[in-house]
Coordinates of C-alpha atoms and ligand atoms in Angstrom, one line a residue:
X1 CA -31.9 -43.8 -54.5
X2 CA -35.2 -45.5 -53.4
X3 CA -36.8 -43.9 -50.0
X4 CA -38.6 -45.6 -47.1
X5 CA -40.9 -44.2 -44.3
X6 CA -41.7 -47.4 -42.9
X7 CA -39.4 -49.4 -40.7
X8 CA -41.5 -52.8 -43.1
X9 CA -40.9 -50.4 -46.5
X10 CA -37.4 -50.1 -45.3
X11 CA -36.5 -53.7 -44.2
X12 CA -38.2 -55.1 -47.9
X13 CA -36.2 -52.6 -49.9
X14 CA -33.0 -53.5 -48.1
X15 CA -33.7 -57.2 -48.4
X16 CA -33.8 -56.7 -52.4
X17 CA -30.5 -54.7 -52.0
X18 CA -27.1 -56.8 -53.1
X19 CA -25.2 -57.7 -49.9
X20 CA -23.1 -57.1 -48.3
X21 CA -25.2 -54.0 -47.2
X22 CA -23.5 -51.2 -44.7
X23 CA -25.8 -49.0 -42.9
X24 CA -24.6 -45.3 -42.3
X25 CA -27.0 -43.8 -39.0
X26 CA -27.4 -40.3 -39.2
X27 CA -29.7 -37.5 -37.9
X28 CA -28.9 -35.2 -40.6
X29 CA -27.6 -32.0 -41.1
X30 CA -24.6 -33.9 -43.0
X31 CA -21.3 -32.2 -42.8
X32 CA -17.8 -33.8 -44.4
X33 CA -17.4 -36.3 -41.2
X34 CA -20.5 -38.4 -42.3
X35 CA -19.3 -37.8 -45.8
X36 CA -16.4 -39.6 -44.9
X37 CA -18.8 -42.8 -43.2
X38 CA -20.9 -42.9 -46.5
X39 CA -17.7 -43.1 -48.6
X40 CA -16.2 -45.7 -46.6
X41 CA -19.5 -47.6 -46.7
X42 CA -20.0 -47.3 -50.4
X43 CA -16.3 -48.8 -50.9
X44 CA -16.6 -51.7 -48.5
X45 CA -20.3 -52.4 -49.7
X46 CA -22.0 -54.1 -52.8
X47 CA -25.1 -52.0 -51.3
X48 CA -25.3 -48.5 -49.1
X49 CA -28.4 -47.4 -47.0
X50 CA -28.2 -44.6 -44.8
X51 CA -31.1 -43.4 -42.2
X52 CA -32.2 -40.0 -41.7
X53 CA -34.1 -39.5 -38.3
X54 CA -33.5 -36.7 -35.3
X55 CA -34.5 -39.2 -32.6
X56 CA -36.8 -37.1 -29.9
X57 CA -35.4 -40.1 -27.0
X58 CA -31.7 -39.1 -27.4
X59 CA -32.5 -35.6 -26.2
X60 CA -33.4 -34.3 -22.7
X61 CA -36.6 -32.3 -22.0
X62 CA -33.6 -29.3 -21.9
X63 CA -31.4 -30.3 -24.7
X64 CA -31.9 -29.0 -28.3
X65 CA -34.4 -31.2 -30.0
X66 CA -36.3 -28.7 -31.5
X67 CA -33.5 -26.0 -32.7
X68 CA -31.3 -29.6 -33.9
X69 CA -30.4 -28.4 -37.5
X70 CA -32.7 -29.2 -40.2
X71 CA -32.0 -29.6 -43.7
X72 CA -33.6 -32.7 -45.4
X73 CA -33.3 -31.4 -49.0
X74 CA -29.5 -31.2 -49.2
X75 CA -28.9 -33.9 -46.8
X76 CA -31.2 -35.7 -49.8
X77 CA -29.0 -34.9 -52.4
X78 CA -25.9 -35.6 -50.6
X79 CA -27.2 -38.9 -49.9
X80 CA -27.6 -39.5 -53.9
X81 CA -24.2 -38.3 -54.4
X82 CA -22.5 -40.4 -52.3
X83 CA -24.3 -43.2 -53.8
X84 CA -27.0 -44.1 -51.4
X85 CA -29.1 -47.2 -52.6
X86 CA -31.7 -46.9 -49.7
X87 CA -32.8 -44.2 -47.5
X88 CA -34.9 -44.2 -44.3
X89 CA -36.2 -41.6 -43.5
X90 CA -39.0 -41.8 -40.8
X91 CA -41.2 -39.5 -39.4
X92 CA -41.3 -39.5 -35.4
X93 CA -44.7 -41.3 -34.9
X94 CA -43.8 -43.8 -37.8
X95 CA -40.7 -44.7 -35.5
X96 CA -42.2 -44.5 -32.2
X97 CA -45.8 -45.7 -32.2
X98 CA -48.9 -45.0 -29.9
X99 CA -47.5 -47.7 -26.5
X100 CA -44.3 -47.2 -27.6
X101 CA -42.3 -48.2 -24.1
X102 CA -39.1 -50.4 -24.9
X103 CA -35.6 -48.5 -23.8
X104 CA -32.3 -50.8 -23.6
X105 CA -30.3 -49.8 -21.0
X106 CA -26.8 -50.9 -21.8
X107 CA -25.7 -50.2 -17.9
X108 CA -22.7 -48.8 -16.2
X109 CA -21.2 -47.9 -19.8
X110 CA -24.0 -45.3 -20.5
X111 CA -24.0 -43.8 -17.3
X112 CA -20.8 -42.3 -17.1
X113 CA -19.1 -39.0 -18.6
X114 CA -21.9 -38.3 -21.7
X115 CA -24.3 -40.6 -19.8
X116 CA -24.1 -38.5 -16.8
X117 CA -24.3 -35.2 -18.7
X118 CA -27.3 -36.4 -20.5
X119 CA -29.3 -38.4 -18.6
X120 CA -31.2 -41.6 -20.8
X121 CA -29.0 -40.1 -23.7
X122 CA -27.1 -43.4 -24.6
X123 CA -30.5 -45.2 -23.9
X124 CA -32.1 -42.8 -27.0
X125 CA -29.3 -44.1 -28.8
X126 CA -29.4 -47.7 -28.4
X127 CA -32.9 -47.8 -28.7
X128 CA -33.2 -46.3 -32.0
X129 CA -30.5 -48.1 -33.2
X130 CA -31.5 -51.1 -32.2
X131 CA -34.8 -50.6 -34.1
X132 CA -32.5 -49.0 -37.8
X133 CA -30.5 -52.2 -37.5
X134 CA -34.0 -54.1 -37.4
X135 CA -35.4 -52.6 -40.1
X136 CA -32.6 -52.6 -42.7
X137 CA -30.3 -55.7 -41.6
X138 CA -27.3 -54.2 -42.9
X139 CA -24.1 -56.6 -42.6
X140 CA -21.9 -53.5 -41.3
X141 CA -23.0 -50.3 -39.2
X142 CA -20.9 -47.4 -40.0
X143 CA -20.3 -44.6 -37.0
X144 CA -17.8 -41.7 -36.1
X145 CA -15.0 -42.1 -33.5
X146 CA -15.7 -38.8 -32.7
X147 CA -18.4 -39.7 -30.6
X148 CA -16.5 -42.4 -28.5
X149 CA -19.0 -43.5 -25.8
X150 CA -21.8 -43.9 -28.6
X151 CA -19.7 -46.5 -30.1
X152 CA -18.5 -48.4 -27.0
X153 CA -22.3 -48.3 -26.3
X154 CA -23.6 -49.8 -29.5
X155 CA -20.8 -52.4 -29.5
X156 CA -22.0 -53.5 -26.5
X157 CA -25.3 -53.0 -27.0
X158 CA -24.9 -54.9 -30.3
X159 CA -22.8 -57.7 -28.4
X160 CA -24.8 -58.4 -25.8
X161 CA -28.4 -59.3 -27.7
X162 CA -26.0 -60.9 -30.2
X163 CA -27.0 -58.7 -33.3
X164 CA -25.1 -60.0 -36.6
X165 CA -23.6 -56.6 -37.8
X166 CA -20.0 -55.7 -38.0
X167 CA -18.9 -52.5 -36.3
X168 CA -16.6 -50.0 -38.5
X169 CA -15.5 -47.0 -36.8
X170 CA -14.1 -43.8 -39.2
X171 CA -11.5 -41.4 -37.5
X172 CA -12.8 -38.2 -36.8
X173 CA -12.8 -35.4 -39.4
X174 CA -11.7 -32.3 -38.5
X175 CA -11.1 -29.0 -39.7
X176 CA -7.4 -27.9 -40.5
X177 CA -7.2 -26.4 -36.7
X178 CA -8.4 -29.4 -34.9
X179 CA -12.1 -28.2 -34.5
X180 CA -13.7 -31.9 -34.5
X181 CA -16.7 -31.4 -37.5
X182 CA -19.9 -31.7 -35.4
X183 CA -23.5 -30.1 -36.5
X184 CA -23.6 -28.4 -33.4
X185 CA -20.3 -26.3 -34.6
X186 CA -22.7 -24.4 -36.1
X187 CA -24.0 -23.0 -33.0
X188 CA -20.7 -21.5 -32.1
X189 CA -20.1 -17.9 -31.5
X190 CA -16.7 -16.1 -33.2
X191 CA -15.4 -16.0 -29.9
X192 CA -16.5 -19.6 -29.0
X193 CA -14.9 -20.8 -32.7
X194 CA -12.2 -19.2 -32.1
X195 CA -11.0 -20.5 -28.6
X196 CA -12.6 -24.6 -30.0
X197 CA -9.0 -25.4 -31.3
X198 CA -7.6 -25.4 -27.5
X199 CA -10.0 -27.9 -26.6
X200 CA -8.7 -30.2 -29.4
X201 CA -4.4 -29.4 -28.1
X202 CA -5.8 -29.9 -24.3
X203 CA -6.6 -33.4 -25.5
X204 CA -3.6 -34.5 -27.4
X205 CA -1.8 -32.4 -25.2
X206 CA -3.2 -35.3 -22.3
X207 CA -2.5 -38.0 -24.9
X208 CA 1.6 -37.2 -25.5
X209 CA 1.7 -36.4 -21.7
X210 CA 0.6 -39.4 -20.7
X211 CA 2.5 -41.6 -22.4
X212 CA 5.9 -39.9 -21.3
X213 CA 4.8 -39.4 -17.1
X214 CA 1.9 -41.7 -16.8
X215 CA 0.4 -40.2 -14.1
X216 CA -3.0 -39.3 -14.8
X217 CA -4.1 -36.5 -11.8
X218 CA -1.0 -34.8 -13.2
X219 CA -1.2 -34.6 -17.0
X220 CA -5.0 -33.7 -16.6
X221 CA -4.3 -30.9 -14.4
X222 CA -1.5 -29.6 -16.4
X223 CA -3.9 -30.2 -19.6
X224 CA -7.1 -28.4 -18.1
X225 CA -4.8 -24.8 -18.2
X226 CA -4.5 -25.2 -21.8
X227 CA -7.9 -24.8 -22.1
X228 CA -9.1 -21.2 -23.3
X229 CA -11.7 -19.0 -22.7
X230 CA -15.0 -18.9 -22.9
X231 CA -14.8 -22.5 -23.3
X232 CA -15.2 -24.4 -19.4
X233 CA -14.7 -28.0 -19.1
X234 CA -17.2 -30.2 -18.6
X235 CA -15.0 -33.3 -18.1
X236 CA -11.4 -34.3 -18.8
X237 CA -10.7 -38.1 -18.1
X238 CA -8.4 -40.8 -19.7
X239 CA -10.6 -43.8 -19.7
X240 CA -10.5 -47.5 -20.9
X241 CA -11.7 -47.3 -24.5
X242 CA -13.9 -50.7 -23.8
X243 CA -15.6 -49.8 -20.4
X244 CA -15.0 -46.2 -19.8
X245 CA -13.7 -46.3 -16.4
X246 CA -10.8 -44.2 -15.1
X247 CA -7.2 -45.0 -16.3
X248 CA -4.5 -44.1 -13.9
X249 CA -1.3 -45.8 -14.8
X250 CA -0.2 -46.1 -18.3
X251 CA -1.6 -49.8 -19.0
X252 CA -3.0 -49.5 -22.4
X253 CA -5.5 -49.3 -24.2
X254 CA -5.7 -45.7 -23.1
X255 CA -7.7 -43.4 -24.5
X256 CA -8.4 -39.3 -23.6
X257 CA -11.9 -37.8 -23.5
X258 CA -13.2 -34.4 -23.1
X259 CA -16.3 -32.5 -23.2
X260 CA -16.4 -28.5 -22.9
X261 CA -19.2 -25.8 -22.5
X262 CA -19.2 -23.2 -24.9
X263 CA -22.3 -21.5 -23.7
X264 CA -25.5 -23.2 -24.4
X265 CA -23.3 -25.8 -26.8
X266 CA -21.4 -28.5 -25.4
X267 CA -18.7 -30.0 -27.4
X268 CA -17.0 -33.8 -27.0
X269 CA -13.5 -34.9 -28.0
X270 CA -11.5 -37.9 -28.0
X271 CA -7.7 -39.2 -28.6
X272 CA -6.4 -42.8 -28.7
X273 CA -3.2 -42.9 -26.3
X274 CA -0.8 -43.9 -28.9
X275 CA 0.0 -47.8 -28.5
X276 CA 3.8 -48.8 -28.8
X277 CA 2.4 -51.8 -31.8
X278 CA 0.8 -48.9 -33.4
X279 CA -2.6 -50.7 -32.6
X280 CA -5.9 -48.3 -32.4
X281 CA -8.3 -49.4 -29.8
X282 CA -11.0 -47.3 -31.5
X283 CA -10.2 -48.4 -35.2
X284 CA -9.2 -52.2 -35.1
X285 CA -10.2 -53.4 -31.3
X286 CA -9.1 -56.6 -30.4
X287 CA -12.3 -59.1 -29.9
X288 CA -15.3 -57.2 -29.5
X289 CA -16.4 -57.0 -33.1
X290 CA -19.8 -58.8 -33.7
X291 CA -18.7 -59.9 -37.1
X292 CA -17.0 -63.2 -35.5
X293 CA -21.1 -63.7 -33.9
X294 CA -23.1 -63.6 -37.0
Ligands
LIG301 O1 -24.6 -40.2 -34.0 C1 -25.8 -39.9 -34.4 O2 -26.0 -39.1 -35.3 C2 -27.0 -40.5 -33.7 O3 -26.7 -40.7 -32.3 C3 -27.4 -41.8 -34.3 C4 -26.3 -42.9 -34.2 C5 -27.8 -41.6 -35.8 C6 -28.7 -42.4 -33.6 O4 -29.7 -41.4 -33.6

């Protein structure tokens, strides 16, 4: 595995790379959910690079920047065993030079539900993503489903300036009772571990609900109840997986999101309304993949 800590290192090292060439983001702290995005990658892929960077714009001034888990040696060797050809690894002022001023603002999308909760979050995001996909010109991006929004963002984002990647979204990995993988898990208390699994039933709970009554208001509030503490909603919503705006009738693509307080931690969740064709709005959505711009 070659490393770069240039974004003109990277993008020569990734040009020499046999295509096609699939990209997996991360900022470290690996865990088996991006495990699961560097497999995929390395199977789809004649080539596999993978960034490492904690981005300083994704995080507000009160967020957890500093304290985000560290661990660049064993996220190193994970990388090799996966089978990482290229890594990019950046420091902070290698990324973001003196001047530095560009943010894309991908609109309405990134201001609701995370957006809201974390003002210029999604604007972090597409930022920096926008400058990995630069740098290493992979022919697919690989991201979670488990954090939704970030991948309606970067679709869009990725759409609108007309960016030749292919999106692949991997279902979220989760721990045998429901707890979505996340490196912020580690911050939870016994208590706040113990009561995560609820968040997880509240949302499918929403999902099979939903599909049977159809009326939003209701299944929400009947959902919210399941909810145990310490745990404290932050938002509860069934949204349209493309725009995020508020479903309230069962026309589908549906899909359920969630984000809790567990003390200083937040946690985010999501379930795809199950489609009568079997059809995954997250997985395969109709139309919106770049691949078709290239
Ligand atoms: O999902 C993440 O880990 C980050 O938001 C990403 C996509 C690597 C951008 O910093």
């Amino acid at each position: 595995m070659r490393t770069a800590k240039t974004p003109g290192s990277a993008r020569s090292a990734a040009r020499a790379l046999p295509r096609p060439l699939g990209l997996v983001p991360t900022m470290g702290a690996l865990h088996a959910g991006h495990r699961s995005l560097l497999e995929r990658a390395r199977r789809e892929n004649a080539s596999v690079a993978a960034s490492l960077f904690v981005n300083p714009l994704q995080f507000g001034p009160s967020e957890d920047f500093e304290r985000y888990p560290r661990s660049f040696e064993s996220d190193v060797a994970q990388f090799e065993a996966a089978g990482v050809d290229l890594l990019y690894a950046p420091s902070v002022d290698e990324m973001y030079q003196p001047n530095f001023s560009t943010s894309i603002d991908v609109g309405a999308l990134a201001k609701a539900f995370e957006g809201a909760a974390r003002r210029g979050h999604f604007a972090g995001v597409a930022t920096v993503v926008a400058k990995l996909l630069g740098a290493i010109e992979p022919t697919r991006v690989y991201l979670g489903q488990k954090d939704v929004q970030q991948t309606a963002v970067l679709r869009r984002m990725i759409g609108d300036l007309d960016i030749p990647v292919e999106v692949v979204v991997c279902p979220t990995v989760r721990e045998p009772d429901g707890l979505a993988l996340s490196s912020r898990n580690a911050y939870l208390s016994a208590a706040q571990r113990a009561a995560a699994p609820s968040f997880h039933r509240a949302l499918e709970s929403v999902a099979a609900a939903f599909e049977r009554d159809g009326d939003a208001d209701h299944v929400i509030a009947t959902a919210r109840e399941l909810l145990e503490s310490p745990l404290v909603w932050e938002y509860l919503a069934i949204v349209d997986p493309a725009t995020f705006e508020p479903r309230k009738d069962v026309r589908r693509p549906a899909l359920v999101v969630g984000a809790v307080r567990a003390g200083a931690t937040r946690l985010i969740d999501n379930v795809v309304v199950a489609r009568p064709d079997g059809g995954d709005p997250i997985l395969t959505p109709p139309l919106l993949q770049a691949a078709g711009r290239t």
